[in-house]
Amino acid sequence: MSFHMTPDEFRKQGHAAIEWVARYMEEVEKYPVLSQVKPGDIRAQLPVSPPEHGESLDDLLRDMDQIVMPGITHWQSPDFFAYFPANTSGPSIIGDLLSAGLNVQGMMWINSPALTEIEAHMMDWLVELLDLPERFSSRGDGGGVIEDSGSSSTLCALIAARERATDLASNHKGCDGNLVAYGSTQTHSHLEKDIRVAGIGSDNLRSVGVDETYAMRADLLEEAIQADLAAGRKPFLVVATIGTTSSNAFDPLPAIGEICQRYGLWMHVDGAMCGTAAVVPEYRWVNKGLELADSYVFNPHKWMFTGFDCSAFFVAERASLVNALSILPEYLRNEATASGAVIDYRDWQVPLGRRFRALKLWCVMRHYGVEGLRFHVRRHVALAQEFKHWVLEHPDFVLAAPAPLNLVCFRHKAGDEATQAIMDRVNASGRMFLSHTKLDDRLVMRMSIGQAQTEARHVRAAWEMLTEAAEAVTE
Ligand code: PLP
């Protein structure tokens, strides 16, 4: 007895699992969007110890229905409007399945040349798809890599910037505590985490003030840099955002890039969700100034029908990244690496090993084609713009930030208490889910539109629920 699952058993159980996922896709709308369980409810249903004897996967699929499903918040529901879409799709799931089946470790080119070459090619496809600056293509000095998250991508950018600024001395001697980085008051919190991980220290991160659209003020950035220089510090990195989390603001890349060039700072651009908008020619304004960036990240796992994890990270000069992260022990030496003719992605990320993530991106781009991706991004933006107009026309709701794309931030005129009560009410209904933030110390609801199955009727129903809740809580 081998205990292994035979290929034939796998075929049978695998078909059942695919059937389970297909049924989930068909029925996702019927579940309460936000899981209603209490802490510990799910765990209490699991046996204390692992099974002594192997069990049938039929039993596992039954437990998926009975134990797991009540504890799921349905990110793929068409009524999910919280955080960011994190949408997936049939082709992405199939790509991940193929990748799981091969289960190769793509540390270096030699470990599976197809993994590396398809990934490098997919990243060049993204450069063309989004009309990114040619300097991010692997045809020149740059190139792209798939990281597990935006946070990891920014961390790699930060380390490359740190090493460029210190001629690789920080890698060897540690940080001298003098390095300073800049974001805005609206920059996503992952930057501060990365700053800590990289040993720069939170006190050496400046949060530059923003304008009335919540975009970074380039004049204040320059003032902050000058003040740090005058104090004998060493500015090395600016992180600009296209599509901030709390306000969907767009930092002025051309002005920030010009300052970075003048003072010799690395410019990293975080395009987390909204980078995808550039698939549509009329939204390519999001890329304005990107040609001045040293690195760029956007997450296909947010708004490009590609399941988590798939963060697309580009550098203009791959040597800076590789020099900062490469360590070559004897046991990894090989002829292909020594020849210099191949990419070894282990030098572009923190972990050594890596999954064949490019397969899902390949499946997605081949299934939708450019026209399919454009169609859905246009559709999501149109739905969000319609929602924005309803907010603008409503006497009791206030638009909290300009909302140029698929994220609408708004609040109730009566103040935080009313806004909170409305949000609690609609989220408790299980029929929709949206999340919140604070802007200028005021509570704001975020309506983020981008689920694969979200249609006009879902957005209309959400608006009706919100207006009914507003009437009920302010009666
Ligand atoms: N940047 C922005 C603007 C975000 O909104 C987020 C996540 O919401 C991130 C970065 C972090 O993304 P990840 O979860 O891929 O690290």
mmCIF file of N, CA and C in Angstrom, residues 335-382:
data_model
loop_
_atom_site.group_PDB
_atom_site.id
_atom_site.type_symbol
_atom_site.label_atom_id
_atom_site.label_comp_id
_atom_site.label_asym_id
_atom_site.label_seq_id
_atom_site.Cartn_x
_atom_site.Cartn_y
_atom_site.Cartn_z
ATOM 1 N N GLU A 335 26.239 26.498 -14.991
ATOM 2 C CA GLU A 335 26.801 27.073 -16.221
ATOM 3 C C GLU A 335 25.954 28.198 -16.797
ATOM 4 N N ALA A 336 24.622 27.999 -16.760
ATOM 5 C CA ALA A 336 23.735 29.007 -17.350
ATOM 6 C C ALA A 336 23.879 30.328 -16.603
ATOM 7 N N THR A 337 23.905 30.247 -15.260
ATOM 8 C CA THR A 337 24.070 31.468 -14.463
ATOM 9 C C THR A 337 25.415 32.117 -14.789
ATOM 10 N N ALA A 338 26.462 31.301 -14.840
ATOM 11 C CA ALA A 338 27.808 31.845 -15.088
ATOM 12 C C ALA A 338 27.895 32.513 -16.456
ATOM 13 N N SER A 339 27.103 32.026 -17.403
ATOM 14 C CA SER A 339 27.182 32.590 -18.766
ATOM 15 C C SER A 339 26.640 34.017 -18.824
ATOM 16 N N GLY A 340 25.801 34.379 -17.846
ATOM 17 C CA GLY A 340 25.219 35.727 -17.848
ATOM 18 C C GLY A 340 24.107 35.882 -18.867
ATOM 19 N N ALA A 341 23.738 34.775 -19.541
ATOM 20 C CA ALA A 341 22.751 34.871 -20.621
ATOM 21 C C ALA A 341 21.326 34.638 -20.128
ATOM 22 N N VAL A 342 21.165 34.355 -18.839
ATOM 23 C CA VAL A 342 19.819 34.021 -18.359
ATOM 24 C C VAL A 342 19.439 34.900 -17.161
ATOM 25 N N ILE A 343 18.125 34.947 -16.926
ATOM 26 C CA ILE A 343 17.614 35.613 -15.719
ATOM 27 C C ILE A 343 17.507 34.550 -14.633
ATOM 28 N N ASP A 344 17.990 34.871 -13.442
ATOM 29 C CA ASP A 344 17.754 34.014 -12.280
ATOM 30 C C ASP A 344 16.872 34.820 -11.334
ATOM 31 N N TYR A 345 15.583 34.502 -11.318
ATOM 32 C CA TYR A 345 14.654 35.361 -10.572
ATOM 33 C C TYR A 345 14.871 35.337 -9.059
ATOM 34 N N ARG A 346 15.651 34.384 -8.555
ATOM 35 C CA ARG A 346 15.938 34.396 -7.111
ATOM 36 C C ARG A 346 16.614 35.709 -6.707
ATOM 37 N N ASP A 347 17.300 36.345 -7.667
ATOM 38 C CA ASP A 347 18.007 37.604 -7.381
ATOM 39 C C ASP A 347 17.096 38.825 -7.489
ATOM 40 N N TRP A 348 15.807 38.603 -7.745
ATOM 41 C CA TRP A 348 14.880 39.725 -7.934
ATOM 42 C C TRP A 348 13.845 39.787 -6.821
ATOM 43 N N GLN A 349 14.021 38.940 -5.789
ATOM 44 C CA GLN A 349 12.997 38.817 -4.750
ATOM 45 C C GLN A 349 13.654 38.401 -3.438
ATOM 46 N N VAL A 350 12.877 38.389 -2.334
ATOM 47 C CA VAL A 350 13.432 37.967 -1.040
ATOM 48 C C VAL A 350 13.576 36.446 -0.949
ATOM 49 N N PRO A 351 12.527 35.659 -1.256
ATOM 50 C CA PRO A 351 12.714 34.204 -1.125
ATOM 51 C C PRO A 351 13.655 33.664 -2.196
ATOM 52 N N LEU A 352 14.149 32.477 -1.959
ATOM 53 C CA LEU A 352 14.937 31.796 -2.990
ATOM 54 C C LEU A 352 13.990 31.109 -3.986
ATOM 55 N N GLY A 353 13.071 30.319 -3.441
ATOM 56 C CA GLY A 353 12.158 29.564 -4.308
ATOM 57 C C GLY A 353 10.992 30.398 -4.793
ATOM 58 N N ARG A 354 10.362 29.899 -5.818
ATOM 59 C CA ARG A 354 9.215 30.637 -6.370
ATOM 60 C C ARG A 354 8.331 29.716 -7.187
ATOM 61 N N ARG A 355 7.031 30.050 -7.211
ATOM 62 C CA ARG A 355 6.054 29.261 -7.966
ATOM 63 C C ARG A 355 6.026 29.717 -9.426
ATOM 64 N N PHE A 356 5.384 28.899 -10.246
ATOM 65 C CA PHE A 356 5.224 29.235 -11.670
ATOM 66 C C PHE A 356 3.967 30.108 -11.797
ATOM 67 N N ARG A 357 4.076 31.355 -11.295
ATOM 68 C CA ARG A 357 2.895 32.220 -11.278
ATOM 69 C C ARG A 357 2.542 32.752 -12.664
ATOM 70 N N ALA A 358 3.558 32.784 -13.543
ATOM 71 C CA ALA A 358 3.309 33.369 -14.867
ATOM 72 C C ALA A 358 2.262 32.577 -15.640
ATOM 73 N N LEU A 359 2.074 31.306 -15.266
ATOM 74 C CA LEU A 359 1.091 30.499 -16.008
ATOM 75 C C LEU A 359 -0.304 31.087 -15.922
ATOM 76 N N LYS A 360 -0.667 31.567 -14.707
ATOM 77 C CA LYS A 360 -2.037 32.096 -14.594
ATOM 78 C C LYS A 360 -2.175 33.407 -15.367
ATOM 79 N N LEU A 361 -1.109 34.199 -15.369
ATOM 80 C CA LEU A 361 -1.155 35.451 -16.125
ATOM 81 C C LEU A 361 -1.243 35.164 -17.627
ATOM 82 N N TRP A 362 -0.517 34.152 -18.042
ATOM 83 C CA TRP A 362 -0.539 33.738 -19.456
ATOM 84 C C TRP A 362 -1.959 33.287 -19.831
ATOM 85 N N CYS A 363 -2.543 32.451 -18.959
ATOM 86 C CA CYS A 363 -3.917 31.960 -19.216
ATOM 87 C C CYS A 363 -4.889 33.137 -19.289
ATOM 88 N N VAL A 364 -4.741 34.097 -18.362
ATOM 89 C CA VAL A 364 -5.674 35.239 -18.329
ATOM 90 C C VAL A 364 -5.547 36.069 -19.604
ATOM 91 N N MET A 365 -4.315 36.407 -19.983
ATOM 92 C CA MET A 365 -4.145 37.283 -21.156
ATOM 93 C C MET A 365 -4.578 36.570 -22.432
ATOM 94 N N ARG A 366 -4.345 35.255 -22.495
ATOM 95 C CA ARG A 366 -4.744 34.524 -23.700
ATOM 96 C C ARG A 366 -6.254 34.327 -23.754
ATOM 97 N N HIS A 367 -6.876 34.159 -22.591
ATOM 98 C CA HIS A 367 -8.326 33.958 -22.604
ATOM 99 C C HIS A 367 -9.062 35.246 -22.951
ATOM 100 N N TYR A 368 -8.752 36.343 -22.226
ATOM 101 C CA TYR A 368 -9.508 37.590 -22.432
ATOM 102 C C TYR A 368 -9.054 38.327 -23.680
ATOM 103 N N GLY A 369 -7.757 38.242 -23.979
ATOM 104 C CA GLY A 369 -7.203 39.099 -25.008
ATOM 105 C C GLY A 369 -7.247 40.539 -24.512
ATOM 106 N N VAL A 370 -6.573 41.412 -25.227
ATOM 107 C CA VAL A 370 -6.544 42.822 -24.820
ATOM 108 C C VAL A 370 -7.976 43.363 -24.795
ATOM 109 N N GLU A 371 -8.773 42.969 -25.793
ATOM 110 C CA GLU A 371 -10.122 43.539 -25.890
ATOM 111 C C GLU A 371 -10.998 43.123 -24.712
ATOM 112 N N GLY A 372 -10.841 41.894 -24.221
ATOM 113 C CA GLY A 372 -11.654 41.434 -23.093
ATOM 114 C C GLY A 372 -11.298 42.189 -21.815
ATOM 115 N N LEU A 373 -9.999 42.386 -21.592
ATOM 116 C CA LEU A 373 -9.577 43.112 -20.387
ATOM 117 C C LEU A 373 -10.067 44.562 -20.457
ATOM 118 N N ARG A 374 -9.924 45.165 -21.630
ATOM 119 C CA ARG A 374 -10.413 46.541 -21.802
ATOM 120 C C ARG A 374 -11.912 46.637 -21.543
ATOM 121 N N PHE A 375 -12.625 45.672 -22.074
ATOM 122 C CA PHE A 375 -14.084 45.681 -21.946
ATOM 123 C C PHE A 375 -14.485 45.742 -20.468
ATOM 124 N N HIS A 376 -13.850 44.891 -19.643
ATOM 125 C CA HIS A 376 -14.265 44.826 -18.241
ATOM 126 C C HIS A 376 -13.797 46.037 -17.443
ATOM 127 N N VAL A 377 -12.594 46.522 -17.732
ATOM 128 C CA VAL A 377 -12.106 47.691 -16.987
ATOM 129 C C VAL A 377 -12.976 48.908 -17.323
ATOM 130 N N ARG A 378 -13.300 49.082 -18.581
ATOM 131 C CA ARG A 378 -14.201 50.184 -18.982
ATOM 132 C C ARG A 378 -15.554 50.066 -18.268
ATOM 133 N N ARG A 379 -16.054 48.842 -18.232
ATOM 134 C CA ARG A 379 -17.359 48.575 -17.625
ATOM 135 C C ARG A 379 -17.329 48.931 -16.129
ATOM 136 N N HIS A 380 -16.288 48.517 -15.436
ATOM 137 C CA HIS A 380 -16.201 48.806 -14.002
ATOM 138 C C HIS A 380 -16.103 50.309 -13.744
ATOM 139 N N VAL A 381 -15.320 50.979 -14.567
ATOM 140 C CA VAL A 381 -15.176 52.427 -14.364
ATOM 141 C C VAL A 381 -16.515 53.111 -14.638
ATOM 142 N N ALA A 382 -17.214 52.675 -15.672
ATOM 143 C CA ALA A 382 -18.515 53.292 -15.999
ATOM 144 C C ALA A 382 -19.500 53.088 -14.838
#
